XYZ file of C-alpha atoms in Angstrom:
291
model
C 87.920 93.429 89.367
C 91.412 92.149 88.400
C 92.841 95.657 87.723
C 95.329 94.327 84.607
C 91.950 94.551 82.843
C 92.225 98.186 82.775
C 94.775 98.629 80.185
C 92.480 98.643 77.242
C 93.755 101.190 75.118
C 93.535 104.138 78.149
C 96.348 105.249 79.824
C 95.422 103.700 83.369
C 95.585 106.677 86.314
C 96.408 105.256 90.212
C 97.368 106.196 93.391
C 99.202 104.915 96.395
C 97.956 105.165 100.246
C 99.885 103.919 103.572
C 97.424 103.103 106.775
C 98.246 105.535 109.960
C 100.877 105.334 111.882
C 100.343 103.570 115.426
C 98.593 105.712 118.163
C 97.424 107.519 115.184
C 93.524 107.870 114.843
C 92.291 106.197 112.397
C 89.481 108.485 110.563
C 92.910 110.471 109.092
C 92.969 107.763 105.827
C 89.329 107.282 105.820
C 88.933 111.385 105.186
C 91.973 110.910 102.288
C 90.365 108.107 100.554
C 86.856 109.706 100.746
C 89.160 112.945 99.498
C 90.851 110.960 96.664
C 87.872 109.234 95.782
C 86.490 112.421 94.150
C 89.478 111.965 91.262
C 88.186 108.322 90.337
C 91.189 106.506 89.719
C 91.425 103.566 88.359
C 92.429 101.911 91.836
C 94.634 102.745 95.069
C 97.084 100.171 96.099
C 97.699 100.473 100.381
C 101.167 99.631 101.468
C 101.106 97.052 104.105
C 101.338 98.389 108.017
C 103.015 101.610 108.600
C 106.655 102.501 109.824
C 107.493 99.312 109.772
C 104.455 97.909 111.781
C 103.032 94.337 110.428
C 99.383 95.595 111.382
C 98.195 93.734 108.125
C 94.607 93.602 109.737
C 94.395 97.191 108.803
C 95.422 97.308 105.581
C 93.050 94.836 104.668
C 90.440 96.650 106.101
C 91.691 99.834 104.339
C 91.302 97.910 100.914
C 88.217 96.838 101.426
C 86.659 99.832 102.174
C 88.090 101.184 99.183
C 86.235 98.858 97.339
C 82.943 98.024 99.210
C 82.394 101.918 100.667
C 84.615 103.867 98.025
C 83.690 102.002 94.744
C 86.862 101.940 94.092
C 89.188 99.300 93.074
C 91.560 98.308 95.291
C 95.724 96.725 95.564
C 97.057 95.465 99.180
C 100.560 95.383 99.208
C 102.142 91.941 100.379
C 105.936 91.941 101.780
C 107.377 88.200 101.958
C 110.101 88.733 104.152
C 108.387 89.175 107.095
C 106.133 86.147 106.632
C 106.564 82.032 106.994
C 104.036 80.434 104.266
C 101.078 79.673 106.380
C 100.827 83.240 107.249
C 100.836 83.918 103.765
C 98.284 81.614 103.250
C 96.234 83.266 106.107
C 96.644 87.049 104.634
C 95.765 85.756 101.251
C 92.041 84.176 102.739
C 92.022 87.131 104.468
C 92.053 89.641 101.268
C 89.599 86.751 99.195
C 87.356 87.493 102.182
C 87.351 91.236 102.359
C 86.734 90.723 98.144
C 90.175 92.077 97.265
C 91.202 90.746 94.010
C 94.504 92.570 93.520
C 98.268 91.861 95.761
C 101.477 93.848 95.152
C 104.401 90.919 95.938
C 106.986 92.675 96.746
C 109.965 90.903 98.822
C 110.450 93.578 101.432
C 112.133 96.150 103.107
C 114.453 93.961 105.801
C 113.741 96.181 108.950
C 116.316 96.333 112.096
C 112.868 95.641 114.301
C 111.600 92.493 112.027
C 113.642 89.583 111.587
C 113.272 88.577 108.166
C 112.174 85.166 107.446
C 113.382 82.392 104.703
C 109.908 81.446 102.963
C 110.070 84.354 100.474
C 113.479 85.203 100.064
C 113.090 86.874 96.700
C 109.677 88.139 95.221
C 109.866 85.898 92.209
C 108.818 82.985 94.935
C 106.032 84.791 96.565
C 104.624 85.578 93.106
C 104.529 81.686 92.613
C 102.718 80.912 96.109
C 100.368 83.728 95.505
C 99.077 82.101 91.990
C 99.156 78.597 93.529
C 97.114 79.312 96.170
C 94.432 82.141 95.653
C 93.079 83.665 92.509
C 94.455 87.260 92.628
C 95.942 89.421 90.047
C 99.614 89.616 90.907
C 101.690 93.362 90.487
C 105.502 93.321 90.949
C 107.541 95.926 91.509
C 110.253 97.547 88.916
C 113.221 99.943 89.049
C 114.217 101.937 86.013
C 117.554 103.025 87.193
C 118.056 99.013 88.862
C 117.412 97.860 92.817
C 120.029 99.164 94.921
C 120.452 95.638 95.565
C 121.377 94.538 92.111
C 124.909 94.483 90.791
C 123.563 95.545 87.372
C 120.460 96.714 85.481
C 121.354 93.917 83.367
C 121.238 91.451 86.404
C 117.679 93.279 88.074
C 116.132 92.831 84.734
C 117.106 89.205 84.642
C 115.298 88.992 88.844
C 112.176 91.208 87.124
C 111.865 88.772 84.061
C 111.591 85.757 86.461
C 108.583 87.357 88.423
C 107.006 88.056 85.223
C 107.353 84.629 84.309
C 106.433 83.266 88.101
C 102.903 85.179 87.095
C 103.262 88.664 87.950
C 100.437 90.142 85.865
C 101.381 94.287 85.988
C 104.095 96.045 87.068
C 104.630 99.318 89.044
C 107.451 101.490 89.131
C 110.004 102.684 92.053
C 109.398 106.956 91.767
C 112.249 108.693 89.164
C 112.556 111.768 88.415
C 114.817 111.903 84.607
C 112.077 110.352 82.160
C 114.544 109.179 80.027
C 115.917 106.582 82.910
C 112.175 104.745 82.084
C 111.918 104.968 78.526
C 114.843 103.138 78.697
C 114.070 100.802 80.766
C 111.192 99.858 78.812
C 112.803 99.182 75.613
C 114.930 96.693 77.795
C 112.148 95.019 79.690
C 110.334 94.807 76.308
C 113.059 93.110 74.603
C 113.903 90.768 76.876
C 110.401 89.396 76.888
C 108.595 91.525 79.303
C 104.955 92.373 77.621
C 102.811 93.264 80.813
C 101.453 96.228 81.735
C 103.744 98.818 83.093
C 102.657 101.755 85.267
C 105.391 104.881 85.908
C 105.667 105.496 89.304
C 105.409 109.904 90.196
C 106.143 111.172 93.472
C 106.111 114.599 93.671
C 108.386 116.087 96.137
C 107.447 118.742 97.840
C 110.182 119.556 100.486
C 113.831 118.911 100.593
C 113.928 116.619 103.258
C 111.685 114.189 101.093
C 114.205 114.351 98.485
C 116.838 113.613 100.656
C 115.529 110.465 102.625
C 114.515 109.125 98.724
C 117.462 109.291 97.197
C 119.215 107.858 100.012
C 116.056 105.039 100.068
C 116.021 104.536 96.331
C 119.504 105.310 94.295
C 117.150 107.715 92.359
C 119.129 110.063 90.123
C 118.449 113.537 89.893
C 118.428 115.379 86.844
C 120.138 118.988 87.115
C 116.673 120.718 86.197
C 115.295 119.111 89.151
C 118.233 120.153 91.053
C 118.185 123.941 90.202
C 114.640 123.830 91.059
C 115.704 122.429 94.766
C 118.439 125.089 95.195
C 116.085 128.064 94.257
C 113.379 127.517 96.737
C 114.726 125.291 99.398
C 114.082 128.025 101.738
C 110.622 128.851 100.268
C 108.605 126.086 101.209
C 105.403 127.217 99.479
C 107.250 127.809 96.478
C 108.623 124.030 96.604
C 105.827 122.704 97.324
C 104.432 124.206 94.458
C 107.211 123.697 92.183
C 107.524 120.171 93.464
C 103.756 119.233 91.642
C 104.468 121.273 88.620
C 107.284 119.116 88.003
C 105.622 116.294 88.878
C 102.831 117.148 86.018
C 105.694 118.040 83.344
C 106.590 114.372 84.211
C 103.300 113.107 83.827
C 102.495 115.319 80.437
C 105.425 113.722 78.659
C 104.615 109.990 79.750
C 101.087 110.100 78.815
C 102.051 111.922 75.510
C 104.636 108.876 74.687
C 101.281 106.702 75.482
C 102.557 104.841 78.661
C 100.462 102.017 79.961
C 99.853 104.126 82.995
C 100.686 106.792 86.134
C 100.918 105.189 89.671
C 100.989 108.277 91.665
C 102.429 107.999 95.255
C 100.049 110.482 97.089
C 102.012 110.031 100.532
C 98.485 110.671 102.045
C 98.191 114.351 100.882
C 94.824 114.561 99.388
C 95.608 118.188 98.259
C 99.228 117.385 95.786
C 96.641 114.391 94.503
C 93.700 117.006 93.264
C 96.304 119.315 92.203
C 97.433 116.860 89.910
C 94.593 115.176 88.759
C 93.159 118.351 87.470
C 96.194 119.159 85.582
C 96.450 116.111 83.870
C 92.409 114.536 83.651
C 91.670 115.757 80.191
C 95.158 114.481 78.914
C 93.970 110.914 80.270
C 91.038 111.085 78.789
C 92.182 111.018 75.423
C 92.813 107.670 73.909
C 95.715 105.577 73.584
C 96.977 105.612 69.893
C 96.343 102.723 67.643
């Protein structure tokens, strides 16, 4: 199933999965997704190889376990930097074959172990191969507070509105953690022409290193709540663990109360933060979008 179907008035509920690391066994994911699978969400997108690895084999394997073991819907994600076009086209017969109907385009993180390559400089072009030679439903990528690449949010909007109209069927956000940073962003993307389906992006953090290696990652601001909650019990670690998912549900309570298309929640693997949060917030998704 093409998984922009979902968003028919419900607020669509998802998570995010990334195969083992190498040398690590491989039963680890298979216990999370069996774990996860116990939430039903609407799907689980798997990032494509691990620490930088271009193991695609198992990712695809991954997804389609998801969906032919799991019963659940599944997204692989696709990086086009690290690929020439007729590897492309080999991945995407690949995923047709494993009956995954769903690709995240994304252009890719430019690793110092990878050299990049020139086929899919920019995601808006992989988006266009993708639809020209497979039928999948396409999910881009977006950042509320801009790319770290981009010289504006002005100017990323401008890159986003281009893979929307290259085919890009849904979007998914990069993590924040200041709610208002996507609310605006929506109300720009939506008047510049962007009407898909747009998914918020959660991570919870649960330890301070996390923070630290996403902000640095992402450009991700952080609100002085969020702050005063890392300087009380950054030498507690239950504590921020625990506040770390409560604050990941206050996110999620407000979004689904302003009727957002839907929560992409980046699980990082830990089956535990996922059913903490899914039982916080399951009866709030279960109430219908308003008219």
């Amino acid at each position: 199933m093409k998984t922009n179907l979902l968003f028919n008035k419900k607020t669509v509920f998802s998570f995010e999965v990334f195969p083992p690391k190498k040398n690590s066994p491989l039963e680890t994911i298979y216990s999370t997704l069996r774990e996860l699978g116990y939430f039903k969400p609407d799907f689980i997108s798997v990032t494509y190889g691990a620490g930088g690895s271009l193991n695609g084999q198992t990712t695809i394997d991954i997804a389609h376990s998801l969906k032919h073991t799991y019963g659940i819907e599944s997204v692989a994600h696709l990086p086009g930097i690290n690929f020439d076009k007729a590897e492309m086209q080999k991945i995407l017969h690949d995923l047709k074959c494993a009956g995954v109907d769903n690709v995240l385009a994304l252009r890719g993180d430019i690793s110092p172990n990878v050299q990049p390559k020139d086929d899919f400089r920019f995601a808006s072009e992989l988006v266009t191969f993708i639809k020209e030679n497979g039928d999948f439903n396409v999910i881009g990528a977006c950042y509320p507070e801009g790319h770290l690449e981009a010289a504006t949010l002005k100017q990323d909007l401008l890159h986003l509105k281009e893979k929307v109209n290259a085919g890009t069927d849904q979007l998914i956000s990069q993590l924040f953690f200041d709610n208002d940073y996507f609310y605006a962003f929506l109300d720009k993307a939506r008047d510049i022409g962007i009407n898909v389906p747009i998914e918020a992006g959660i991570m919870p953090v649960t330890n301070k290193n996390q923070i630290e290696r996403m902000v640095s990652m992402c450009g991700v601001n952080l609100p002085k709540k969020f702050k005063q909650m890392m300087a009380k019990y950054e030498h507690h670690p239950e504590a921020f663990r625990d506040a770390g998912i409560a604050y990941a549900i206050d996110q999620i309570v407000d979004l689904v109360s302003q009727d957002v298309d839907g929560i992409h929640l980046y699980t990082m693997n830990n089956s535990y933060i996922a059913r903490r949060i899914s039982e916080a917030v399951s009866t709030l998704l279960a109430v219908p979008k308003s008219e």
